[in-house]
Amino acid sequence: MAVNDSVNILNSAYLAVEYIDSFLPDNPLQQPFKNAWNYMLDNYTKFQIATWGSLIVHEVSYFLLCVPGFVFQFIPYMQKYKIQQDKPETWEKQWKCFKTLLFNHFFIQLPLICGTYYFTEYFNIPYEWEEMPRWYVLVAQCFGCAVIEDAWHYFLHRLLHHKRIYKYIHKVHHEFVSPFGMQAEYAHPLETLILGTGFFIGIVVFCNHVVLLWAWVICRLMETIDVHSGYDVPLNPLHLVPFYAGARFHDFHHMNFIGNYASTFTWWDRIFGTDSQFIAYQEKEKKKQFITKK
């Protein structure tokens, strides 16, 4: 009975969104995107699309999303939004981070990406434009992937902080006490595999078109680069996502090496009380600001 009620609620929600969507103006980018997608299908094999297409989407998205945070360090006005203002970025750290990223991307992540084609073939995942889900379905699927990945990340990330394991694997990621966007995937190869597994679980659960792979890659990169940016910028659209943790939440984790273990949302840390030090820190900062204003 409960299952039927849940299905009815989901169907009703789907119909409601579909009804609202019918009143929205046509997306002017839809036709160019459709033409580009069909051109890709006509000129490249599924293996090329799934493998090299996925690599290109990842690399272009990653470094483009890093650009704002990289540029902020040269803009004096933006320094008031930097969370750890006493720890500026250095060229030495950024260059070291960049070299490690290239190794991880091409020697750890690329072999995993090569399995994308076989995944889509095994599960009969379509590539055709006509099979592509509507935008609101894609948004819901990405949110579902984020919820699953967040749960995986919380428990495995917390495990990597265990005193018997930390110095062998996760310590690499914590090399930079004050994080910056490009550092999001700076990690030990084993950590890339362990925490990266959470990325694929949602894909296995929700994937009904190859476009979800790329949409979820972009969403996940957007989130992880934002929380590692080191800047708490006002009017950040990601803050509209319910229970979104954000840069200040994760920055505290890098400052203190404890607590705030979740990747995207705050609920797991709230449930297990691993955000208690962060909450106490926030209260302390609010009192400081109140006294300063007086």
PDB file of C-alpha atoms in Angstrom:
ATOM      1  CA  MET A   1       0.000   0.000   0.000  1.00  0.00           C
ATOM      2  CA  ALA A   2       2.796   2.415   0.950  1.00  0.00           C
ATOM      3  CA  VAL A   3       4.602   1.634  -2.326  1.00  0.00           C
ATOM      4  CA  ASN A   4       1.476   2.418  -4.362  1.00  0.00           C
ATOM      5  CA  ASP A   5       1.032   5.699  -2.482  1.00  0.00           C
ATOM      6  CA  SER A   6       4.639   6.652  -3.229  1.00  0.00           C
ATOM      7  CA  VAL A   7       4.217   5.821  -6.908  1.00  0.00           C
ATOM      8  CA  ASN A   8       1.019   7.887  -7.070  1.00  0.00           C
ATOM      9  CA  ILE A   9       2.749  10.846  -5.421  1.00  0.00           C
ATOM     10  CA  LEU A  10       5.671  10.651  -7.872  1.00  0.00           C
ATOM     11  CA  ASN A  11       3.313  10.364 -10.845  1.00  0.00           C
ATOM     12  CA  SER A  12       1.323  13.361  -9.617  1.00  0.00           C
ATOM     13  CA  ALA A  13       4.507  15.389  -9.142  1.00  0.00           C
ATOM     14  CA  TYR A  14       5.682  14.411 -12.622  1.00  0.00           C
ATOM     15  CA  LEU A  15       2.363  15.445 -14.189  1.00  0.00           C
ATOM     16  CA  ALA A  16       2.403  18.740 -12.266  1.00  0.00           C
ATOM     17  CA  VAL A  17       5.907  19.607 -13.491  1.00  0.00           C
ATOM     18  CA  GLU A  18       4.988  18.549 -17.028  1.00  0.00           C
ATOM     19  CA  TYR A  19       1.928  20.826 -16.880  1.00  0.00           C
ATOM     20  CA  ILE A  20       4.008  23.798 -15.684  1.00  0.00           C
ATOM     21  CA  ASP A  21       6.642  23.069 -18.339  1.00  0.00           C
ATOM     22  CA  SER A  22       3.980  23.337 -21.056  1.00  0.00           C
ATOM     23  CA  PHE A  23       3.562  27.040 -20.196  1.00  0.00           C
ATOM     24  CA  LEU A  24       7.282  27.845 -20.266  1.00  0.00           C
ATOM     25  CA  PRO A  25       8.719  29.495 -23.408  1.00  0.00           C
ATOM     26  CA  ASP A  26      10.725  27.341 -25.811  1.00  0.00           C
ATOM     27  CA  ASN A  27      14.394  27.043 -24.969  1.00  0.00           C
ATOM     28  CA  PRO A  28      16.305  28.904 -27.726  1.00  0.00           C
ATOM     29  CA  LEU A  29      19.319  26.634 -27.161  1.00  0.00           C
ATOM     30  CA  GLN A  30      17.373  23.418 -27.669  1.00  0.00           C
ATOM     31  CA  GLN A  31      17.580  23.322 -31.479  1.00  0.00           C
ATOM     32  CA  PRO A  32      21.329  24.092 -31.659  1.00  0.00           C
ATOM     33  CA  PHE A  33      21.926  21.469 -28.946  1.00  0.00           C
ATOM     34  CA  LYS A  34      19.810  18.957 -30.865  1.00  0.00           C
ATOM     35  CA  ASN A  35      21.748  19.657 -34.082  1.00  0.00           C
ATOM     36  CA  ALA A  36      25.086  19.287 -32.292  1.00  0.00           C
ATOM     37  CA  TRP A  37      23.966  16.065 -30.585  1.00  0.00           C
ATOM     38  CA  ASN A  38      22.770  14.495 -33.847  1.00  0.00           C
ATOM     39  CA  TYR A  39      25.964  15.606 -35.599  1.00  0.00           C
ATOM     40  CA  MET A  40      27.961  13.845 -32.879  1.00  0.00           C
ATOM     41  CA  LEU A  41      25.913  10.650 -33.291  1.00  0.00           C
ATOM     42  CA  ASP A  42      26.348  10.735 -37.087  1.00  0.00           C
ATOM     43  CA  ASN A  43      30.110  11.273 -37.035  1.00  0.00           C
ATOM     44  CA  TYR A  44      31.405   9.335 -34.034  1.00  0.00           C
ATOM     45  CA  THR A  45      30.997   5.791 -32.758  1.00  0.00           C
ATOM     46  CA  LYS A  46      29.350   5.017 -29.434  1.00  0.00           C
ATOM     47  CA  PHE A  47      32.737   3.998 -28.055  1.00  0.00           C
ATOM     48  CA  GLN A  48      34.262   7.354 -29.038  1.00  0.00           C
ATOM     49  CA  ILE A  49      31.321   9.262 -27.567  1.00  0.00           C
ATOM     50  CA  ALA A  50      31.257   7.319 -24.291  1.00  0.00           C
ATOM     51  CA  THR A  51      35.042   7.335 -23.816  1.00  0.00           C
ATOM     52  CA  TRP A  52      36.609  10.416 -25.369  1.00  0.00           C
ATOM     53  CA  GLY A  53      33.405  12.447 -25.134  1.00  0.00           C
ATOM     54  CA  SER A  54      33.200  11.742 -21.396  1.00  0.00           C
ATOM     55  CA  LEU A  55      36.872  12.649 -20.916  1.00  0.00           C
ATOM     56  CA  ILE A  56      36.425  15.936 -22.785  1.00  0.00           C
ATOM     57  CA  VAL A  57      33.291  16.796 -20.785  1.00  0.00           C
ATOM     58  CA  HIS A  58      35.155  16.111 -17.537  1.00  0.00           C
ATOM     59  CA  GLU A  59      38.338  18.017 -18.411  1.00  0.00           C
ATOM     60  CA  VAL A  60      36.646  21.053 -19.978  1.00  0.00           C
ATOM     61  CA  SER A  61      34.058  21.294 -17.177  1.00  0.00           C
ATOM     62  CA  TYR A  62      36.655  20.870 -14.430  1.00  0.00           C
ATOM     63  CA  PHE A  63      39.040  23.574 -15.548  1.00  0.00           C
ATOM     64  CA  LEU A  64      36.331  26.007 -16.693  1.00  0.00           C
ATOM     65  CA  LEU A  65      34.627  25.732 -13.296  1.00  0.00           C
ATOM     66  CA  CYS A  66      37.992  26.393 -11.630  1.00  0.00           C
ATOM     67  CA  VAL A  67      38.464  29.671 -13.521  1.00  0.00           C
ATOM     68  CA  PRO A  68      36.344  31.962 -11.249  1.00  0.00           C
ATOM     69  CA  GLY A  69      38.127  30.867  -8.057  1.00  0.00           C
ATOM     70  CA  PHE A  70      41.500  31.153  -9.791  1.00  0.00           C
ATOM     71  CA  VAL A  71      40.710  34.691 -10.983  1.00  0.00           C
ATOM     72  CA  PHE A  72      39.391  35.781  -7.549  1.00  0.00           C
ATOM     73  CA  GLN A  73      42.918  35.704  -6.097  1.00  0.00           C
ATOM     74  CA  PHE A  74      43.886  38.600  -8.379  1.00  0.00           C
ATOM     75  CA  ILE A  75      40.850  40.772  -7.531  1.00  0.00           C
ATOM     76  CA  PRO A  76      41.283  42.755  -4.278  1.00  0.00           C
ATOM     77  CA  TYR A  77      37.508  43.251  -3.942  1.00  0.00           C
ATOM     78  CA  MET A  78      36.934  39.474  -3.776  1.00  0.00           C
ATOM     79  CA  GLN A  79      39.344  38.986  -0.871  1.00  0.00           C
ATOM     80  CA  LYS A  80      36.677  39.956   1.632  1.00  0.00           C
ATOM     81  CA  TYR A  81      34.828  36.778   0.610  1.00  0.00           C
ATOM     82  CA  LYS A  82      37.868  34.552   1.104  1.00  0.00           C
ATOM     83  CA  ILE A  83      37.248  32.338   4.130  1.00  0.00           C
ATOM     84  CA  GLN A  84      40.853  31.919   5.314  1.00  0.00           C
ATOM     85  CA  GLN A  85      42.181  35.356   4.496  1.00  0.00           C
ATOM     86  CA  ASP A  86      45.522  34.741   6.224  1.00  0.00           C
ATOM     87  CA  LYS A  87      46.364  31.870   3.846  1.00  0.00           C
ATOM     88  CA  PRO A  88      46.539  33.142   0.252  1.00  0.00           C
ATOM     89  CA  GLU A  89      47.050  30.814  -2.700  1.00  0.00           C
ATOM     90  CA  THR A  90      50.615  30.427  -3.992  1.00  0.00           C
ATOM     91  CA  TRP A  91      51.861  29.577  -7.473  1.00  0.00           C
ATOM     92  CA  GLU A  92      53.941  26.742  -6.035  1.00  0.00           C
ATOM     93  CA  LYS A  93      50.909  25.028  -4.476  1.00  0.00           C
ATOM     94  CA  GLN A  94      48.734  25.552  -7.540  1.00  0.00           C
ATOM     95  CA  TRP A  95      51.382  24.160  -9.893  1.00  0.00           C
ATOM     96  CA  LYS A  96      51.904  21.102  -7.670  1.00  0.00           C
ATOM     97  CA  CYS A  97      48.143  20.583  -7.552  1.00  0.00           C
ATOM     98  CA  PHE A  98      47.850  20.885 -11.342  1.00  0.00           C
ATOM     99  CA  LYS A  99      50.529  18.235 -11.979  1.00  0.00           C
ATOM    100  CA  THR A 100      48.905  15.771  -9.577  1.00  0.00           C
ATOM    101  CA  LEU A 101      45.512  16.414 -11.173  1.00  0.00           C
ATOM    102  CA  LEU A 102      46.805  15.560 -14.628  1.00  0.00           C
ATOM    103  CA  PHE A 103      48.233  12.278 -13.321  1.00  0.00           C
ATOM    104  CA  ASN A 104      44.954  11.368 -11.572  1.00  0.00           C
ATOM    105  CA  HIS A 105      42.798  12.361 -14.533  1.00  0.00           C
ATOM    106  CA  PHE A 106      44.730  10.439 -17.181  1.00  0.00           C
ATOM    107  CA  PHE A 107      46.135   7.467 -15.258  1.00  0.00           C
ATOM    108  CA  ILE A 108      43.366   6.817 -12.697  1.00  0.00           C
ATOM    109  CA  GLN A 109      40.130   8.309 -14.029  1.00  0.00           C
ATOM    110  CA  LEU A 110      40.639   7.694 -17.765  1.00  0.00           C
ATOM    111  CA  PRO A 111      40.846   3.872 -17.348  1.00  0.00           C
ATOM    112  CA  LEU A 112      37.557   4.078 -15.409  1.00  0.00           C
ATOM    113  CA  ILE A 113      36.019   6.265 -18.120  1.00  0.00           C
ATOM    114  CA  CYS A 114      36.994   3.609 -20.689  1.00  0.00           C
ATOM    115  CA  GLY A 115      34.466   1.334 -19.030  1.00  0.00           C
ATOM    116  CA  THR A 116      31.622   3.760 -19.781  1.00  0.00           C
ATOM    117  CA  TYR A 117      30.962   2.313 -23.240  1.00  0.00           C
ATOM    118  CA  TYR A 118      30.708  -1.239 -21.906  1.00  0.00           C
ATOM    119  CA  PHE A 119      28.393  -0.034 -19.142  1.00  0.00           C
ATOM    120  CA  THR A 120      26.038   1.600 -21.657  1.00  0.00           C
ATOM    121  CA  GLU A 121      26.124  -1.494 -23.874  1.00  0.00           C
ATOM    122  CA  TYR A 122      25.500  -3.946 -21.035  1.00  0.00           C
ATOM    123  CA  PHE A 123      22.526  -1.985 -19.676  1.00  0.00           C
ATOM    124  CA  ASN A 124      21.233  -0.943 -23.123  1.00  0.00           C
ATOM    125  CA  ILE A 125      21.573   2.782 -22.318  1.00  0.00           C
ATOM    126  CA  PRO A 126      20.343   4.802 -25.326  1.00  0.00           C
ATOM    127  CA  TYR A 127      22.268   7.623 -27.044  1.00  0.00           C
ATOM    128  CA  GLU A 128      19.541   8.877 -29.403  1.00  0.00           C
ATOM    129  CA  TRP A 129      18.106  12.371 -29.114  1.00  0.00           C
ATOM    130  CA  GLU A 130      14.524  11.070 -29.138  1.00  0.00           C
ATOM    131  CA  GLU A 131      15.273   8.953 -26.044  1.00  0.00           C
ATOM    132  CA  MET A 132      16.741  11.831 -24.047  1.00  0.00           C
ATOM    133  CA  PRO A 133      14.825  12.607 -20.800  1.00  0.00           C
ATOM    134  CA  ARG A 134      13.192  15.998 -20.278  1.00  0.00           C
ATOM    135  CA  TRP A 135      15.154  18.627 -18.355  1.00  0.00           C
ATOM    136  CA  TYR A 136      13.160  18.231 -15.129  1.00  0.00           C
ATOM    137  CA  VAL A 137      13.672  14.453 -15.152  1.00  0.00           C
ATOM    138  CA  LEU A 138      17.391  15.035 -15.647  1.00  0.00           C
ATOM    139  CA  VAL A 139      17.464  17.499 -12.736  1.00  0.00           C
ATOM    140  CA  ALA A 140      15.656  15.003 -10.497  1.00  0.00           C
ATOM    141  CA  GLN A 141      18.057  12.224 -11.515  1.00  0.00           C
ATOM    142  CA  CYS A 142      21.107  14.390 -10.777  1.00  0.00           C
ATOM    143  CA  PHE A 143      19.651  15.261  -7.378  1.00  0.00           C
ATOM    144  CA  GLY A 144      19.100  11.557  -6.698  1.00  0.00           C
ATOM    145  CA  CYS A 145      22.707  10.826  -7.698  1.00  0.00           C
ATOM    146  CA  ALA A 146      23.869  13.602  -5.348  1.00  0.00           C
ATOM    147  CA  VAL A 147      21.903  12.154  -2.413  1.00  0.00           C
ATOM    148  CA  ILE A 148      23.412   8.685  -2.979  1.00  0.00           C
ATOM    149  CA  GLU A 149      26.953   9.993  -3.499  1.00  0.00           C
ATOM    150  CA  ASP A 150      26.660  12.200  -0.405  1.00  0.00           C
ATOM    151  CA  ALA A 151      25.783   9.202   1.789  1.00  0.00           C
ATOM    152  CA  TRP A 152      28.666   7.143   0.381  1.00  0.00           C
ATOM    153  CA  HIS A 153      31.071  10.077   0.766  1.00  0.00           C
ATOM    154  CA  TYR A 154      30.083  10.768   4.363  1.00  0.00           C
ATOM    155  CA  PHE A 155      30.764   7.261   5.684  1.00  0.00           C
ATOM    156  CA  LEU A 156      33.837   6.477   3.557  1.00  0.00           C
ATOM    157  CA  HIS A 157      35.338   9.932   4.058  1.00  0.00           C
ATOM    158  CA  ARG A 158      34.835   9.597   7.804  1.00  0.00           C
ATOM    159  CA  LEU A 159      36.513   6.173   7.669  1.00  0.00           C
ATOM    160  CA  LEU A 160      39.506   7.663   5.820  1.00  0.00           C
ATOM    161  CA  HIS A 161      39.974  10.003   8.785  1.00  0.00           C
ATOM    162  CA  HIS A 162      40.515   7.042  11.132  1.00  0.00           C
ATOM    163  CA  LYS A 163      43.902   7.474  12.802  1.00  0.00           C
ATOM    164  CA  ARG A 164      45.147   4.108  11.487  1.00  0.00           C
ATOM    165  CA  ILE A 165      44.313   4.979   7.862  1.00  0.00           C
ATOM    166  CA  TYR A 166      44.492   8.770   7.551  1.00  0.00           C
ATOM    167  CA  LYS A 167      48.263   9.223   7.078  1.00  0.00           C
ATOM    168  CA  TYR A 168      48.430   6.630   4.298  1.00  0.00           C
ATOM    169  CA  ILE A 169      45.665   7.937   2.017  1.00  0.00           C
ATOM    170  CA  HIS A 170      43.547  10.957   2.940  1.00  0.00           C
ATOM    171  CA  LYS A 171      46.437  13.051   4.253  1.00  0.00           C
ATOM    172  CA  VAL A 172      47.340  13.882   0.639  1.00  0.00           C
ATOM    173  CA  HIS A 173      44.049  15.736   0.113  1.00  0.00           C
ATOM    174  CA  HIS A 174      44.566  17.661   3.365  1.00  0.00           C
ATOM    175  CA  GLU A 175      47.976  18.896   2.293  1.00  0.00           C
ATOM    176  CA  PHE A 176      46.355  22.269   1.610  1.00  0.00           C
ATOM    177  CA  VAL A 177      44.810  23.638   4.819  1.00  0.00           C
ATOM    178  CA  SER A 178      43.236  26.481   2.866  1.00  0.00           C
ATOM    179  CA  PRO A 179      41.602  24.824  -0.174  1.00  0.00           C
ATOM    180  CA  PHE A 180      41.182  26.301  -3.653  1.00  0.00           C
ATOM    181  CA  GLY A 181      38.901  25.116  -6.453  1.00  0.00           C
ATOM    182  CA  MET A 182      41.485  23.181  -8.461  1.00  0.00           C
ATOM    183  CA  GLN A 183      42.297  21.122  -5.361  1.00  0.00           C
ATOM    184  CA  ALA A 184      38.866  19.416  -5.423  1.00  0.00           C
ATOM    185  CA  GLU A 185      40.267  16.241  -7.038  1.00  0.00           C
ATOM    186  CA  TYR A 186      43.764  16.503  -5.583  1.00  0.00           C
ATOM    187  CA  ALA A 187      43.984  13.184  -3.764  1.00  0.00           C
ATOM    188  CA  HIS A 188      45.812   9.903  -3.330  1.00  0.00           C
ATOM    189  CA  PRO A 189      44.970   7.491  -6.208  1.00  0.00           C
ATOM    190  CA  LEU A 190      43.320   5.103  -3.731  1.00  0.00           C
ATOM    191  CA  GLU A 191      41.112   7.904  -2.445  1.00  0.00           C
ATOM    192  CA  THR A 192      40.120   8.726  -6.007  1.00  0.00           C
ATOM    193  CA  LEU A 193      38.928   5.131  -6.381  1.00  0.00           C
ATOM    194  CA  ILE A 194      37.323   4.800  -2.934  1.00  0.00           C
ATOM    195  CA  LEU A 195      35.370   8.055  -2.818  1.00  0.00           C
ATOM    196  CA  GLY A 196      34.875   8.097  -6.587  1.00  0.00           C
ATOM    197  CA  THR A 197      32.875   4.869  -6.367  1.00  0.00           C
ATOM    198  CA  GLY A 198      30.004   6.880  -4.877  1.00  0.00           C
ATOM    199  CA  PHE A 199      29.769   8.825  -8.130  1.00  0.00           C
ATOM    200  CA  PHE A 200      28.897   5.681 -10.109  1.00  0.00           C
ATOM    201  CA  ILE A 201      26.260   4.215  -7.769  1.00  0.00           C
ATOM    202  CA  GLY A 202      23.644   6.818  -8.740  1.00  0.00           C
ATOM    203  CA  ILE A 203      24.428   6.239 -12.409  1.00  0.00           C
ATOM    204  CA  VAL A 204      23.713   2.523 -12.040  1.00  0.00           C
ATOM    205  CA  VAL A 205      20.426   3.327 -10.262  1.00  0.00           C
ATOM    206  CA  PHE A 206      19.082   6.150 -12.453  1.00  0.00           C
ATOM    207  CA  CYS A 207      20.800   6.098 -15.843  1.00  0.00           C
ATOM    208  CA  ASN A 208      18.327   5.845 -18.736  1.00  0.00           C
ATOM    209  CA  HIS A 209      20.343   7.876 -21.262  1.00  0.00           C
ATOM    210  CA  VAL A 210      24.025   8.629 -21.803  1.00  0.00           C
ATOM    211  CA  VAL A 211      23.333  12.354 -21.290  1.00  0.00           C
ATOM    212  CA  LEU A 212      22.827  11.693 -17.554  1.00  0.00           C
ATOM    213  CA  LEU A 213      26.469  10.616 -17.312  1.00  0.00           C
ATOM    214  CA  TRP A 214      27.591  14.008 -18.561  1.00  0.00           C
ATOM    215  CA  ALA A 215      24.970  16.027 -16.682  1.00  0.00           C
ATOM    216  CA  TRP A 216      25.914  14.318 -13.409  1.00  0.00           C
ATOM    217  CA  VAL A 217      29.639  14.857 -14.088  1.00  0.00           C
ATOM    218  CA  ILE A 218      29.017  18.594 -14.505  1.00  0.00           C
ATOM    219  CA  CYS A 219      26.770  18.808 -11.415  1.00  0.00           C
ATOM    220  CA  ARG A 220      29.235  16.906  -9.231  1.00  0.00           C
ATOM    221  CA  LEU A 221      32.192  18.998 -10.414  1.00  0.00           C
ATOM    222  CA  MET A 222      30.231  22.203  -9.894  1.00  0.00           C
ATOM    223  CA  GLU A 223      29.526  21.203  -6.293  1.00  0.00           C
ATOM    224  CA  THR A 224      32.971  19.900  -5.328  1.00  0.00           C
ATOM    225  CA  ILE A 225      34.851  22.809  -6.905  1.00  0.00           C
ATOM    226  CA  ASP A 226      32.513  25.265  -5.183  1.00  0.00           C
ATOM    227  CA  VAL A 227      33.002  23.761  -1.702  1.00  0.00           C
ATOM    228  CA  HIS A 228      36.788  23.718  -2.222  1.00  0.00           C
ATOM    229  CA  SER A 229      36.917  27.228  -3.692  1.00  0.00           C
ATOM    230  CA  GLY A 230      37.898  28.907  -0.417  1.00  0.00           C
ATOM    231  CA  TYR A 231      35.424  31.713  -1.130  1.00  0.00           C
ATOM    232  CA  ASP A 232      31.969  32.185   0.351  1.00  0.00           C
ATOM    233  CA  VAL A 233      30.470  34.349  -2.374  1.00  0.00           C
ATOM    234  CA  PRO A 234      27.003  35.874  -1.796  1.00  0.00           C
ATOM    235  CA  LEU A 235      24.156  35.113  -4.232  1.00  0.00           C
ATOM    236  CA  ASN A 236      25.701  31.741  -5.042  1.00  0.00           C
ATOM    237  CA  PRO A 237      22.864  29.890  -6.880  1.00  0.00           C
ATOM    238  CA  LEU A 238      23.971  26.576  -5.350  1.00  0.00           C
ATOM    239  CA  HIS A 239      22.797  27.878  -1.970  1.00  0.00           C
ATOM    240  CA  LEU A 240      19.243  27.538  -3.295  1.00  0.00           C
ATOM    241  CA  VAL A 241      19.651  23.738  -3.163  1.00  0.00           C
ATOM    242  CA  PRO A 242      17.996  22.442   0.046  1.00  0.00           C
ATOM    243  CA  PHE A 243      20.491  21.474   2.791  1.00  0.00           C
ATOM    244  CA  TYR A 244      23.456  22.451   0.598  1.00  0.00           C
ATOM    245  CA  ALA A 245      26.663  22.523   2.673  1.00  0.00           C
ATOM    246  CA  GLY A 246      28.723  25.070   0.739  1.00  0.00           C
ATOM    247  CA  ALA A 247      32.285  26.368   0.883  1.00  0.00           C
ATOM    248  CA  ARG A 248      32.282  27.599   4.484  1.00  0.00           C
ATOM    249  CA  PHE A 249      31.079  24.196   5.726  1.00  0.00           C
ATOM    250  CA  HIS A 250      33.807  22.261   3.918  1.00  0.00           C
ATOM    251  CA  ASP A 251      36.499  24.878   4.497  1.00  0.00           C
ATOM    252  CA  PHE A 252      36.095  24.297   8.236  1.00  0.00           C
ATOM    253  CA  HIS A 253      36.875  20.614   7.630  1.00  0.00           C
ATOM    254  CA  HIS A 254      40.167  21.554   5.943  1.00  0.00           C
ATOM    255  CA  MET A 255      41.030  23.973   8.741  1.00  0.00           C
ATOM    256  CA  ASN A 256      40.437  21.451  11.521  1.00  0.00           C
ATOM    257  CA  PHE A 257      40.799  18.003   9.874  1.00  0.00           C
ATOM    258  CA  ILE A 258      37.652  16.799  11.633  1.00  0.00           C
ATOM    259  CA  GLY A 259      33.869  16.922  11.256  1.00  0.00           C
ATOM    260  CA  ASN A 260      31.775  18.055   8.269  1.00  0.00           C
ATOM    261  CA  TYR A 261      32.476  14.832   6.366  1.00  0.00           C
ATOM    262  CA  ALA A 262      29.614  14.967   3.848  1.00  0.00           C
ATOM    263  CA  SER A 263      30.307  16.154   0.315  1.00  0.00           C
ATOM    264  CA  THR A 264      27.134  18.035  -0.619  1.00  0.00           C
ATOM    265  CA  PHE A 265      24.457  18.136   2.070  1.00  0.00           C
ATOM    266  CA  THR A 266      24.448  18.767   5.821  1.00  0.00           C
ATOM    267  CA  TRP A 267      22.009  16.114   7.068  1.00  0.00           C
ATOM    268  CA  TRP A 268      24.446  13.229   7.752  1.00  0.00           C
ATOM    269  CA  ASP A 269      26.724  15.465   9.818  1.00  0.00           C
ATOM    270  CA  ARG A 270      23.661  16.819  11.619  1.00  0.00           C
ATOM    271  CA  ILE A 271      22.319  13.314  12.365  1.00  0.00           C
ATOM    272  CA  PHE A 272      25.627  12.016  13.743  1.00  0.00           C
ATOM    273  CA  GLY A 273      26.664  15.273  15.403  1.00  0.00           C
ATOM    274  CA  THR A 274      29.886  15.591  13.412  1.00  0.00           C
ATOM    275  CA  ASP A 275      29.065  19.222  12.673  1.00  0.00           C
ATOM    276  CA  SER A 276      29.000  20.230  16.369  1.00  0.00           C
ATOM    277  CA  GLN A 277      32.401  21.932  16.274  1.00  0.00           C
ATOM    278  CA  PHE A 278      31.414  23.836  13.152  1.00  0.00           C
ATOM    279  CA  ILE A 279      28.179  25.048  14.782  1.00  0.00           C
ATOM    280  CA  ALA A 280      30.128  26.168  17.863  1.00  0.00           C
ATOM    281  CA  TYR A 281      32.630  27.947  15.611  1.00  0.00           C
ATOM    282  CA  GLN A 282      29.833  29.756  13.769  1.00  0.00           C
ATOM    283  CA  GLU A 283      28.301  30.940  17.040  1.00  0.00           C
ATOM    284  CA  LYS A 284      31.683  32.212  18.178  1.00  0.00           C
ATOM    285  CA  GLU A 285      32.172  34.111  14.911  1.00  0.00           C
ATOM    286  CA  LYS A 286      28.704  35.674  15.177  1.00  0.00           C
ATOM    287  CA  LYS A 287      29.494  36.924  18.687  1.00  0.00           C
ATOM    288  CA  LYS A 288      32.771  38.424  17.441  1.00  0.00           C
ATOM    289  CA  GLN A 289      30.963  40.266  14.634  1.00  0.00           C
ATOM    290  CA  PHE A 290      28.286  41.521  17.056  1.00  0.00           C
ATOM    291  CA  ILE A 291      30.931  42.899  19.455  1.00  0.00           C
ATOM    292  CA  THR A 292      32.842  44.511  16.548  1.00  0.00           C
ATOM    293  CA  LYS A 293      29.703  46.272  15.295  1.00  0.00           C
ATOM    294  CA  LYS A 294      28.987  47.618  18.780  1.00  0.00           C
TER     295      LYS A 294
END
